[in-house]
Coordinates of C-alpha atoms in Angstrom, one line a residue:
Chain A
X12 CA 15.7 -20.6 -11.9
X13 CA 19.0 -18.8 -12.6
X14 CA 21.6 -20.0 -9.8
X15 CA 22.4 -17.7 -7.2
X16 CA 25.9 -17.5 -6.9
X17 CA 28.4 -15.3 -4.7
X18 CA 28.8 -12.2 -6.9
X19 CA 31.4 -10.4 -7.7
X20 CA 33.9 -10.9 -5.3
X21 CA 35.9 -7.8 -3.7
X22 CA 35.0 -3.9 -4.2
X23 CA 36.2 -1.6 -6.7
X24 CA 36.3 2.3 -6.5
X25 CA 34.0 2.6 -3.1
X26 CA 32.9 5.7 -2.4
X27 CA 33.3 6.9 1.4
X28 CA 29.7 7.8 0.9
X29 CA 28.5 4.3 -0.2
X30 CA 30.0 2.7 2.3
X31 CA 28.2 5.0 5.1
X32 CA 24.9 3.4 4.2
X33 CA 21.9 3.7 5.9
X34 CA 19.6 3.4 8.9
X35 CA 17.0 1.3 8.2
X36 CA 13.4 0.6 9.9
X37 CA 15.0 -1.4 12.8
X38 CA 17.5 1.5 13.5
X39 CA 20.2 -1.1 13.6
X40 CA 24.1 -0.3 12.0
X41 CA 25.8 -2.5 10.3
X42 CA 25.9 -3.7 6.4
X43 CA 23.6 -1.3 4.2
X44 CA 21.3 -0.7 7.1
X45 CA 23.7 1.7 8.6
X46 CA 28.0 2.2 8.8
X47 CA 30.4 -0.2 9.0
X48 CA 31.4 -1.1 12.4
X49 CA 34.7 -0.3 14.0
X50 CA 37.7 -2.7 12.5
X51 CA 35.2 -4.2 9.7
X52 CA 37.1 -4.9 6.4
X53 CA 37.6 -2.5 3.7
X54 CA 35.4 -4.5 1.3
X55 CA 31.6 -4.2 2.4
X56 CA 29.1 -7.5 1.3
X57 CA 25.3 -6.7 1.2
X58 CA 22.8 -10.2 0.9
X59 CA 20.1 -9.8 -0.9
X60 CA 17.1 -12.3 -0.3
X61 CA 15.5 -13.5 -3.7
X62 CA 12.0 -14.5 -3.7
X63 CA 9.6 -16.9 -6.1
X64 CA 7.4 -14.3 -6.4
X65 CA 6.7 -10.8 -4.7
X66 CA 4.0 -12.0 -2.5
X67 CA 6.8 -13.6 -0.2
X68 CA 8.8 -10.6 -0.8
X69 CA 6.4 -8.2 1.1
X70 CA 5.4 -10.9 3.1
X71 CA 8.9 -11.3 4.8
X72 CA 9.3 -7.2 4.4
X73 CA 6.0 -7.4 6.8
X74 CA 7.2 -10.0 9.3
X75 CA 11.1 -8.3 9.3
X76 CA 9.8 -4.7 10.1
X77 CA 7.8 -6.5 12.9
X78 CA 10.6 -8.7 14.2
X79 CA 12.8 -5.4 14.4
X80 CA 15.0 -7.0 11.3
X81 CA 16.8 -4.5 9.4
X82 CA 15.6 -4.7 5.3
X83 CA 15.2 -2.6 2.2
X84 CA 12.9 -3.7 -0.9
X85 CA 15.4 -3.5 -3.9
X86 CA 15.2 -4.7 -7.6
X87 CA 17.1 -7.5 -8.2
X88 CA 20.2 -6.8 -9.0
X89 CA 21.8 -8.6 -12.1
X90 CA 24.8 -10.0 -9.7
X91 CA 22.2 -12.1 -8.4
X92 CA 19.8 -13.3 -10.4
X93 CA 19.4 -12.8 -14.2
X94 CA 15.5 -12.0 -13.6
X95 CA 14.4 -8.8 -12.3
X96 CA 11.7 -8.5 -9.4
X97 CA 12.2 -7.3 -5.9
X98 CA 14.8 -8.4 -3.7
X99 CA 14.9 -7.3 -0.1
X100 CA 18.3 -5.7 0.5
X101 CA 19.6 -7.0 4.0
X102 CA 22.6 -7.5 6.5
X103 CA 24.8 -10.9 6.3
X104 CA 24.6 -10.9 9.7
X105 CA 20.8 -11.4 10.0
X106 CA 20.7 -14.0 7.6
X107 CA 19.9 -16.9 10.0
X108 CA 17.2 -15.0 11.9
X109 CA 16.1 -13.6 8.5
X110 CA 15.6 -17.6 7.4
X111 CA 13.9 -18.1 10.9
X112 CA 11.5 -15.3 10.6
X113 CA 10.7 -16.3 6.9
X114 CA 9.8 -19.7 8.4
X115 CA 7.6 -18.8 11.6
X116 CA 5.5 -16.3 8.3
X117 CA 5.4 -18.7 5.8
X118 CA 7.3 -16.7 3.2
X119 CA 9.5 -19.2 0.8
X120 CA 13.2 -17.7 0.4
X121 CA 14.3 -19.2 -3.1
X122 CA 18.2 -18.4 -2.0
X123 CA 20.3 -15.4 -0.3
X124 CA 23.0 -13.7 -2.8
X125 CA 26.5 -12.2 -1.2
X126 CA 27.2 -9.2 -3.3
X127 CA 30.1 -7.1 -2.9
X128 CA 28.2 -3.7 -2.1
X129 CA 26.4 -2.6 -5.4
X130 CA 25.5 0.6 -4.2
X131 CA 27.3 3.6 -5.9
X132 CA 26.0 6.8 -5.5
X133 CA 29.1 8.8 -7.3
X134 CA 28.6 6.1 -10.2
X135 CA 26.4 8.7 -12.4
X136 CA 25.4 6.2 -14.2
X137 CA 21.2 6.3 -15.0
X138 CA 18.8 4.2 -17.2
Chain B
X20 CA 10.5 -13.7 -9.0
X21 CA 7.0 -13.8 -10.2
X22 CA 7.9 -14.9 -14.3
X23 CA 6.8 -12.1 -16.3
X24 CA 8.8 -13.2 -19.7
X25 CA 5.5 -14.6 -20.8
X26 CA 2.7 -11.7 -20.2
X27 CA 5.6 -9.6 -22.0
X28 CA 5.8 -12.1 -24.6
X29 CA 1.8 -12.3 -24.8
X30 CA 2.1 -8.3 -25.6
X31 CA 4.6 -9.1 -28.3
X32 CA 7.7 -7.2 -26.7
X33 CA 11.4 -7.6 -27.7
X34 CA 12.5 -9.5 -24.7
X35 CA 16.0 -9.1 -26.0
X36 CA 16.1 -6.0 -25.8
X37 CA 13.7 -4.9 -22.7
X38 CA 16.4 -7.1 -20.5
X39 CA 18.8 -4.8 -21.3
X40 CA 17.2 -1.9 -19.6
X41 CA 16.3 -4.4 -16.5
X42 CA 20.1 -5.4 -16.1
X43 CA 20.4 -1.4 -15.5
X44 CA 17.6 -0.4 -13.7
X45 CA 18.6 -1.9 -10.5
X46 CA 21.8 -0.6 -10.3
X47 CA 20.5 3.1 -10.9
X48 CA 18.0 2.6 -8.6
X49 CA 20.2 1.3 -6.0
X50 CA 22.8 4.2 -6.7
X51 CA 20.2 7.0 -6.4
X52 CA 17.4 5.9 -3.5
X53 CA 19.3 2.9 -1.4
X54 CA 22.2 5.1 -1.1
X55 CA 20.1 7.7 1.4
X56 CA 20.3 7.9 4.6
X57 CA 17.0 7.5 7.0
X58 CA 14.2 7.9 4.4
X59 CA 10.7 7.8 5.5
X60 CA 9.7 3.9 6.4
X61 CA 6.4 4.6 4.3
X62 CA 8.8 4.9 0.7
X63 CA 9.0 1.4 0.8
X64 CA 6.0 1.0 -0.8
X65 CA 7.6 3.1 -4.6
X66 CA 10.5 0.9 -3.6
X67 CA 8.4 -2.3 -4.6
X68 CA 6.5 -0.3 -7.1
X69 CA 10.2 0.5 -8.9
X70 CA 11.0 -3.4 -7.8
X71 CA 8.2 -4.8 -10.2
X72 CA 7.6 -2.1 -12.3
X73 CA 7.3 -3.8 -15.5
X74 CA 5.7 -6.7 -14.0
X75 CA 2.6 -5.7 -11.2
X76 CA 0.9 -2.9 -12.8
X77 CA 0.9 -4.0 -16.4
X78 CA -0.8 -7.5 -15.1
X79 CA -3.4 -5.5 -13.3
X80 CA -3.9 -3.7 -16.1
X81 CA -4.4 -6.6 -18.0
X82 CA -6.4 -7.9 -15.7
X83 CA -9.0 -4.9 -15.9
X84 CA -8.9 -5.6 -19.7
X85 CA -10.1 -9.4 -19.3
X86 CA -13.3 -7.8 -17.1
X87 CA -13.9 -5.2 -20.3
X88 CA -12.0 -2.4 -19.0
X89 CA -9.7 -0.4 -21.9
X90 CA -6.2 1.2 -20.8
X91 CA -5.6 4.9 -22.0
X92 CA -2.0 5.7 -22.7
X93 CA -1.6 9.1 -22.2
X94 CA 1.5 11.8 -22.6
X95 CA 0.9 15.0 -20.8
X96 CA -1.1 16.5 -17.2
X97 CA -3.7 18.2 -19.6
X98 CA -5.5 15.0 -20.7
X99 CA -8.5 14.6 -18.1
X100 CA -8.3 11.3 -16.3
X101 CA -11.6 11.5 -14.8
X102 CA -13.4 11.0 -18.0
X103 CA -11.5 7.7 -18.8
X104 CA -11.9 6.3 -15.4
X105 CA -15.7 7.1 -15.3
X106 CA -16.1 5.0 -17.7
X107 CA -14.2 2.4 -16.3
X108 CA -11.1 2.6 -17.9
X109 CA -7.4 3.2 -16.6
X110 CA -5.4 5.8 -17.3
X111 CA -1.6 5.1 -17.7
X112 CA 1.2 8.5 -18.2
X113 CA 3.5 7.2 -21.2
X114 CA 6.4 9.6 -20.8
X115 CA 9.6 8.2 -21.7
X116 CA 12.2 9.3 -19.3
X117 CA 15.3 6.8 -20.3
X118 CA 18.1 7.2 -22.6
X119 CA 17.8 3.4 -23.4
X120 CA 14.7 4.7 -25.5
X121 CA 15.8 7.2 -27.4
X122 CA 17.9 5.2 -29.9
X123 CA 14.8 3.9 -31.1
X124 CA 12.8 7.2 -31.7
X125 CA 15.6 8.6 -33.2
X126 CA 15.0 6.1 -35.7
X127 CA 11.7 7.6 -36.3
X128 CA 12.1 11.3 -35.4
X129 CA 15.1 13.6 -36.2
X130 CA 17.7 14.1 -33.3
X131 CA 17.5 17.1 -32.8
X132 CA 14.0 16.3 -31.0
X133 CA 13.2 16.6 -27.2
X134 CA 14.4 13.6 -25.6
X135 CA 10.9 13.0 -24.0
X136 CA 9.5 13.1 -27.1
X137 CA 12.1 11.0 -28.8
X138 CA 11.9 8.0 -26.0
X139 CA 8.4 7.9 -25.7
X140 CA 8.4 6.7 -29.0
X141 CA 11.4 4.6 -28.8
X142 CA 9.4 2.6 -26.0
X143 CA 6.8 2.3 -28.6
X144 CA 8.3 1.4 -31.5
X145 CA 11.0 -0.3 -29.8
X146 CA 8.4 -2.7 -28.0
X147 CA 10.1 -2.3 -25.0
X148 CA 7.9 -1.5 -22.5
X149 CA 4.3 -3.1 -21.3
X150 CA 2.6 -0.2 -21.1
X151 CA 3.1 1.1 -24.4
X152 CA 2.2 -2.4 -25.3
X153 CA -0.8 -2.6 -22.8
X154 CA -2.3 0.6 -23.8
X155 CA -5.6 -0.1 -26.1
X156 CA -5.7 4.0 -26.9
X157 CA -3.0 6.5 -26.7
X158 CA -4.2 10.1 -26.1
X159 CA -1.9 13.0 -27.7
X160 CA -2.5 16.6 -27.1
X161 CA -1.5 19.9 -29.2
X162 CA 1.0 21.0 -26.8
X163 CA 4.2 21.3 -28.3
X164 CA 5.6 21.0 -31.7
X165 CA 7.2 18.0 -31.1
X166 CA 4.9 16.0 -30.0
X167 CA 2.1 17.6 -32.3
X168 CA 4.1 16.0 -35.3
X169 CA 5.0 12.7 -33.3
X170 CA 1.6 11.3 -32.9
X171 CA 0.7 11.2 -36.6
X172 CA 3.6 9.0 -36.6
X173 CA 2.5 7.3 -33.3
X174 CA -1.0 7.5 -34.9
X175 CA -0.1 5.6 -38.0
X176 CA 0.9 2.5 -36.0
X177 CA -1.5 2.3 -33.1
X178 CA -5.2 4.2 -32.3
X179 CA -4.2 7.6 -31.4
X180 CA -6.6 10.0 -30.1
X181 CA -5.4 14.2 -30.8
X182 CA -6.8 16.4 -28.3
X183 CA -6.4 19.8 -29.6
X184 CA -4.9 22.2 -26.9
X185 CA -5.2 25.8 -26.9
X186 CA -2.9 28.4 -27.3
X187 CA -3.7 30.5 -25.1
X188 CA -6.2 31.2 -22.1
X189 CA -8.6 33.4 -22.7
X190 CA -12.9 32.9 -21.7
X191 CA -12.9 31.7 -25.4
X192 CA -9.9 29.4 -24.8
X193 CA -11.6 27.8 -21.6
X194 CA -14.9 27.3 -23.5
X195 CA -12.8 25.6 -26.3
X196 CA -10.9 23.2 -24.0
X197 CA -14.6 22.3 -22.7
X198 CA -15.7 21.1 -26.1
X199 CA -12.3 19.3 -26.2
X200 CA -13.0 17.5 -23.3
X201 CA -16.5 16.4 -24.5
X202 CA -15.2 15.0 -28.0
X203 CA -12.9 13.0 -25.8
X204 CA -15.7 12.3 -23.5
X205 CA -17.2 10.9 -26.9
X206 CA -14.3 9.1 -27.7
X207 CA -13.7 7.0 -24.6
X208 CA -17.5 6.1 -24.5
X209 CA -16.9 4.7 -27.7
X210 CA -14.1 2.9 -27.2
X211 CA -15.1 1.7 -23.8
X212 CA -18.4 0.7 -24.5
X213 CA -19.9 2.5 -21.8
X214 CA -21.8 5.7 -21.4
X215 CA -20.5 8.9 -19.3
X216 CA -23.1 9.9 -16.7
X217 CA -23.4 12.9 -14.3
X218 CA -23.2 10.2 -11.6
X219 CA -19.7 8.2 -12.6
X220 CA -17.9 11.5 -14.0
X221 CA -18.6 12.8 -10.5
X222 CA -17.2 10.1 -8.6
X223 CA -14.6 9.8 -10.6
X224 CA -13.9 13.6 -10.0
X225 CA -14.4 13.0 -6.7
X226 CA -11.7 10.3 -6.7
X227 CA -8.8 11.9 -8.5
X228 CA -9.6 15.2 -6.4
X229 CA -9.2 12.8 -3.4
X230 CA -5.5 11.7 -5.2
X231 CA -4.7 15.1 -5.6
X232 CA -5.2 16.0 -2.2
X233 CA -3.0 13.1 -1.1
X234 CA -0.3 14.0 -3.1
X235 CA -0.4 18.0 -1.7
X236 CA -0.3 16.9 1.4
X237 CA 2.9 15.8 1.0
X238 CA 4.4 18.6 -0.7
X239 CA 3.1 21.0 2.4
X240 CA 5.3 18.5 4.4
X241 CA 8.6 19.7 2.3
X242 CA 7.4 23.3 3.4
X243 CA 8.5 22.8 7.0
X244 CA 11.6 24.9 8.2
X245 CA 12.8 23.2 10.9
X246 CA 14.0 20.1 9.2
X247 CA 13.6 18.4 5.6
X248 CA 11.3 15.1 6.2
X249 CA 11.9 13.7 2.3
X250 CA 14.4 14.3 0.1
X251 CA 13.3 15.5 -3.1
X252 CA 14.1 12.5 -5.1
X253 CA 12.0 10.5 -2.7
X254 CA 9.2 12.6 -3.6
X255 CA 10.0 13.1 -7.4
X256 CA 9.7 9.2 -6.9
X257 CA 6.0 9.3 -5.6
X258 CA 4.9 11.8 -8.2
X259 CA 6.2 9.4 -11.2
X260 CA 4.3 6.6 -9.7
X261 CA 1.4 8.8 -9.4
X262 CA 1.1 8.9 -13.4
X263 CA 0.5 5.1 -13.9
X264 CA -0.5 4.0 -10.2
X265 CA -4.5 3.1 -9.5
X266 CA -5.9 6.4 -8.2
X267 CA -7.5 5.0 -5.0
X268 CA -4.2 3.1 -3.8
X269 CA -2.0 6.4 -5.0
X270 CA -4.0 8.4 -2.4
X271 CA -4.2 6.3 -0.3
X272 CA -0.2 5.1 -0.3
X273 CA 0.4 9.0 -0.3
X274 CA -1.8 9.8 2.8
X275 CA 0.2 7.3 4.7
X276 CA 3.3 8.9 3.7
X277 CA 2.3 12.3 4.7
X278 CA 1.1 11.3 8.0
X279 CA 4.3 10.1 8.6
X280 CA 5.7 13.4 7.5
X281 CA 3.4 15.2 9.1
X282 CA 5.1 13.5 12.2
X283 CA 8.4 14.0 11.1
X284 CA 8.0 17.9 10.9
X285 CA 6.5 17.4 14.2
X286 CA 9.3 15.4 16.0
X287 CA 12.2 17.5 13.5
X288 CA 13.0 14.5 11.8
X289 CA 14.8 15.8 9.0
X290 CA 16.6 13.5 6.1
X291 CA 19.6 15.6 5.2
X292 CA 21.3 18.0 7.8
X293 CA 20.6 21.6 8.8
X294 CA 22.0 23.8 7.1
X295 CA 21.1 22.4 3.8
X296 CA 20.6 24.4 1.0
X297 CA 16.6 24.3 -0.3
X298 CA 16.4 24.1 -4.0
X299 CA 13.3 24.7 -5.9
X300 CA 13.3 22.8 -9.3
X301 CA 11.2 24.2 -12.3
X302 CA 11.1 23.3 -16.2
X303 CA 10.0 20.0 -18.3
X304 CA 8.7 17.2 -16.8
X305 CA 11.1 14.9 -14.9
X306 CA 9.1 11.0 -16.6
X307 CA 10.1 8.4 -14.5
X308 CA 13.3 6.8 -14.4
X309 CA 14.9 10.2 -14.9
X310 CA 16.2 11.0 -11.7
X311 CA 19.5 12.8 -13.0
X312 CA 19.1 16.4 -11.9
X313 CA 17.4 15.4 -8.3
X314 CA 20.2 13.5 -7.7
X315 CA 23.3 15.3 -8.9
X316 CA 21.4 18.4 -6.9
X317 CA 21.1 16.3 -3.9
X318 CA 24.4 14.8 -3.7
X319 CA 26.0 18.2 -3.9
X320 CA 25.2 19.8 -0.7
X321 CA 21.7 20.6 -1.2
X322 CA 18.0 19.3 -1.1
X323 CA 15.1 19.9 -3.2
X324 CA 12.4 21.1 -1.3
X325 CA 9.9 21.6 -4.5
X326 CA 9.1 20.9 -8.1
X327 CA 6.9 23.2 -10.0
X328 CA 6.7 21.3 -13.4
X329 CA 4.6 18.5 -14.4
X330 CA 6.0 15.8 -12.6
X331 CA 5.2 18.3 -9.5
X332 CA 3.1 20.5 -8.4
X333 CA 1.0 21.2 -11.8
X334 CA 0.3 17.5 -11.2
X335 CA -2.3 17.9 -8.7
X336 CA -2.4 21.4 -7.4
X337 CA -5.9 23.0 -7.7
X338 CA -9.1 20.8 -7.9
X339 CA -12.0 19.9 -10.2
X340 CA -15.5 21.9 -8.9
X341 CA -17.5 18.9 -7.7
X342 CA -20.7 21.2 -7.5
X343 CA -21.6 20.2 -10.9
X344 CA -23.9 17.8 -11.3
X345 CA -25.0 17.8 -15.5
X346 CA -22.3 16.3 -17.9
X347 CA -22.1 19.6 -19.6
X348 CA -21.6 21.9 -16.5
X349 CA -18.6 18.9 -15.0
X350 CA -16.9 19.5 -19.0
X351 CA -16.9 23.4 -18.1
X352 CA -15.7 22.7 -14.5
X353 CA -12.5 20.5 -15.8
X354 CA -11.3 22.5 -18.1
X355 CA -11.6 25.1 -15.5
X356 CA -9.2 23.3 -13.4
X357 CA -7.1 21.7 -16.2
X358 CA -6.6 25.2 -18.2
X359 CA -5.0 26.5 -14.7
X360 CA -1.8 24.6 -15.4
X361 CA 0.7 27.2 -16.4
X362 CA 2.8 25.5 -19.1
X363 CA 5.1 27.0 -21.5
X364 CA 3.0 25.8 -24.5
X365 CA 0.7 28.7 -23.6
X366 CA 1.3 32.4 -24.9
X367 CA 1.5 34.8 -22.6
X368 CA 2.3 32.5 -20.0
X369 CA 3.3 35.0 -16.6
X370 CA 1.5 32.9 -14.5
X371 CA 4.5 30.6 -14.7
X372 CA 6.9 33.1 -13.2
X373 CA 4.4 34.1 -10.3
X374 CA 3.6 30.5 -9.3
X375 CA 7.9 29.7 -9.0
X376 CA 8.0 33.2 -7.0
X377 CA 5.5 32.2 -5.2
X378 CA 6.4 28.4 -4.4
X379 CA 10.1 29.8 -4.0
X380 CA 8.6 31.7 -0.2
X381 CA 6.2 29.4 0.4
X382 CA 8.7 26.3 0.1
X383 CA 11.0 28.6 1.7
X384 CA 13.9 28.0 -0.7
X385 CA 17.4 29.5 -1.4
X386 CA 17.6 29.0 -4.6
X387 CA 16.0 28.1 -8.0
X388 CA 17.3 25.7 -10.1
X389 CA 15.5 26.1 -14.2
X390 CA 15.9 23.3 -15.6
X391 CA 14.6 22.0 -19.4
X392 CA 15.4 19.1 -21.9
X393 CA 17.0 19.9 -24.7
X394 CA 15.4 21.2 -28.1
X395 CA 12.5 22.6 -25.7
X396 CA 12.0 26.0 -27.6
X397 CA 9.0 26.5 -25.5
X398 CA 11.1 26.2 -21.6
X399 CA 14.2 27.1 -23.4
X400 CA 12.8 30.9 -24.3
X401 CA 10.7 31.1 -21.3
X402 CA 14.3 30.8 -19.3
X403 CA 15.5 34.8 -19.5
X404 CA 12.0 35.7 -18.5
X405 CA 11.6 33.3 -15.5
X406 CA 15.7 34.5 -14.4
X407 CA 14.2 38.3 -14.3
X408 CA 11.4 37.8 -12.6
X409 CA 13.4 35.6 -9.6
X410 CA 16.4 37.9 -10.1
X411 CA 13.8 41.0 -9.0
X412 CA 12.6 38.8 -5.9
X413 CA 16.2 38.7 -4.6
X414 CA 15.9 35.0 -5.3
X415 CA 18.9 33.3 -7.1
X416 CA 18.5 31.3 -10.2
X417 CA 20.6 28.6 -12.2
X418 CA 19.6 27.4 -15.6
X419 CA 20.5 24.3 -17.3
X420 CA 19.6 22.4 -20.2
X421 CA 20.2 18.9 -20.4
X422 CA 18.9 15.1 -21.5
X423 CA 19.1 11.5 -20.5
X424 CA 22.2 10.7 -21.3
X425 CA 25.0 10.5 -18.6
X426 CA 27.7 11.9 -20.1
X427 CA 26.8 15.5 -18.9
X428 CA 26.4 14.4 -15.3
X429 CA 30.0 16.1 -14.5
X430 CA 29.5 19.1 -16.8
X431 CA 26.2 19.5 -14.3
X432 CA 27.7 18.7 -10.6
X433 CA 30.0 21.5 -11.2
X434 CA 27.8 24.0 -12.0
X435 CA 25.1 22.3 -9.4
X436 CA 27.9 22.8 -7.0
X437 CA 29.4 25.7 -7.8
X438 CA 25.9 27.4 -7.3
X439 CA 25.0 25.7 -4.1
X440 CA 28.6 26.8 -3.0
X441 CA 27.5 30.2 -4.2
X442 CA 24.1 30.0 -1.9
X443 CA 26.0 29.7 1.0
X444 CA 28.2 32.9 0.7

């Protein structure tokens, strides 16, 4: 397994638009379920929860949505892991009840990547 | 992850080479559909499919070889997917919408070729994607010149079935299209190993009817005029998916998403504010991962409320008569339904121009956006025709020609921007 390491540290060239994110299932703000709050630093981290195999990754999608945790299926992206396959895209903040809920469902979390947001929607860059 | 490196292997794919295009894929991805705001719940589903996209399907597809199933690799909407699937088989679209393709057709095919054309066979030749690997069959059709000339060269490397399309749509035309569809019929019974039946055909009319109808029911949703439930790339997204998805799960994934929709337009749940400019989007097919145009148009002030093209509504509008009950009178009654499909290749083609009028009041838009790949004589000469038509409707029109490669993504938000400014005066 390719070790999951912190990322690229600090943020280059964010958009204001990248860093309003978005509202996800659990309506929650925060990270890239929704804007930054009020005093956060300029530099926005995402986590991204790797996975063995997607069968844990939609498992913990399930239990999340249910739990009322905040998450967004993503491919992997290469700051985190060298392989590709689905990632679910979450806030740092949940990342110890996001660990406890993947326990109570049975879901094994290989590792949780710190990314300096990847998401750039002025990048114009397409594959 | 689930290790795919040695099912791609097993198809004898350039690993090298395939990894380059899944560094990138995320990070597109991420730029274009994780960047929105409040997208239906019920997208998360094409979020996994684009997640393992070189990894699920191909294995089920593999899979469904191992029980004696064969995989049909096919390259346009006129190709009949009911016959392939009666007869057990899946049916898988093939159109390459990359740039990290075309390198490698242009290898094979002069530049100056549509880049559809040109990455389709990049992918094959290339080895750089399973489903081109998968596929036991590919299926060509006589559509356009391009791709007329690039299946012999396809053909010469891998079984390559030519379904000859006509030119244009007369009684005679339909009838011809009928004995086209029964040589194929013949074809996939051979190559299958099993025999076509009133009974299977039926069902299996009866199932992609069923995915069409899904799929509708979501583009009626983008009709509503009291607030946009999807954006257009979202739905762009499902359509894509629709191409290589299993039929039964593609209607069923899309009937979820309409229902939530459905309850959008009904609570005025809308995903980009009011006041948003519609946008209609009509041309060449948009193959999956091109999601350029949708999102330069949506991330300049506007939303696209419709797609009439192949990778839109031509896709699954009108359905297949499932009065017919003898093998001869269900050939007669696709071709009916396929030979509908108002594509450039044909000649006179004004059904084109009525169905984007049409779409354009019934999708309630404020603008048209015409949109074809380069080296697409066929779009390309259709364009002035299409502008008068709209222009006479009162309905304002902006054409652009363009290809996979990014460095025409400025060139296009002006003039995306510039019109949408233009909409609002």
């Amino acid at each position: 397994m390719e070790p999951v390491g912190e990322g690229r540290e600090g943020w280059e060239g964010a958009a204001p638009d990248a860093l309003a994110g978005a509202i996800g299932p659990s309506g929650r703000e925060g990270g890239p379920t929704g804007a930054p709050a009020e005093g956060a630093p300029e530099e926005s981290v995402d986590c991204y929860v790797l996975f063995r195999g997607h069968t844990d990754g939609l498992a913990l999608f399930s239990a999340l949505k249910d739990a009322g945790v905040g998450a967004r299926i993503a491919p992997t992206p290469r700051a985190a892991r060298a392989t590709c396959g689905m990632s679910l895209l979450v806030s740092c903040d949940d990342e110890e009840r996001i660990r406890d809920v993947a326990r109570e469902c049975g879901a094994h979390v290989e590792g949780v990547a710190r990314l300096a947001r990847q998401i750039r929607p002025d990048r114009d860059r397409y594959c | 992850m689930t290790d795919y490196r040695q099912m791609w292997t097993d198809l004898d794919m350039d690993l090298d080479t395939h990894d380059q295009l899944c560094a990138v894929l995320p990070d597109a991805f991420g730029d274009t559909y994780l960047s929105q705001d409040n997208r239906p719940e019920n997208m998360a589903f094409y979020d996994f499919v684009v997640s393992e996209i070189h990894g699920v399907r191909p294995a089920e597809l593999i899979e469904l070889q191992k029980q004696g199933g064969k995989v049909f690799g096919t390259f346009c909407v006129f190709v009949p997917d009911e016959v392939v699937i009666a007869c057990g088989g899946a049916v898988t679209g093939l159109c390459g919408g990359s740039q990290f393709w075309v390198p490698a057709g242009e290898k094979v095919l002069p530049s100056d070729t549509c880049p559809l054309v040109k990455a389709s066979l990049g992918a094959h030749f290339g080895k750089t994607c399973p489903y081109f690997s998968v596929a036991d069959v590919y299926v060509g059709e006589t559509t356009c010149d391009a791709k007329k000339k690039a299946y012999e060269i396809l053909g010469a490397d891998k079984r390559t079935y030519v379904m000859d399309m006509p030119q244009m749509k007369r009684q005679k035309d339909v009838d011809k299209w009928t004995d086209e569809i029964a040589d194929f019929a013949a074809e996939v019974e051979g190559a299958t190993g099993r025999a076509l039946t009133p009974e299977n055909l039926g069902a299996a009319i009866s199932l992609v009817n069923e995915k069409r109808r899904a799929l509708a029911r979501v583009f009626e949703a983008r009709k509503a005029t009291n607030c946009i439930p999807i954006s257009g790339k979202d739905a762009l997204l499902m359509v894509q998916i629709a191409f290589f998805d299993d039929p039964a799960r593609c209607a069923e994934m899309a009937n979820k998403l309409a229902d939530e929709l459905e309850q959008r337009v009904a609570d005025g749940v809308s995903v980009f504010p009011a006041g948003t400019k519609r946008i209609l989007v009509t041309g060449t097919p948009l193959a999956i991962p091109n999601w350029k145009l949708h999102h330069i148009i949506e991330t300049s002030g506007a939303a696209v409320v419709c797609e009439e093209m192949c990778t839109g509504t031509r896709y699954f509008e009108n359905l297949v008569d499932e009065g017919a009950d003898t093998l001869e009178s269900q050939f007669q009654a696709l071709s009916e339904r396929y030979m509908k499909n108002n594509c450039a290749c044909f000649t006179p083609n004004p059904g084109r121009a009525d169905d984007v009028v049409r779409m354009a009041r019934e999708y309630h838009v404020d603008g048209v956006i015409d949109a074809n790949l380069k080296f697409c004589t066929l779009y390309n000469v259709e364009k002035p025709s299409l502008a008068a038509a709209l222009e006479a409707e009162g309905i304002p029109v902006l054409a652009l020609e363009t290809d996979y490669a990014d460095n025409d993504a400025e060139q296009l938000r002006t003039r995306v921007g510039a019109f949408v400014e233009m909409l609002g005066e």
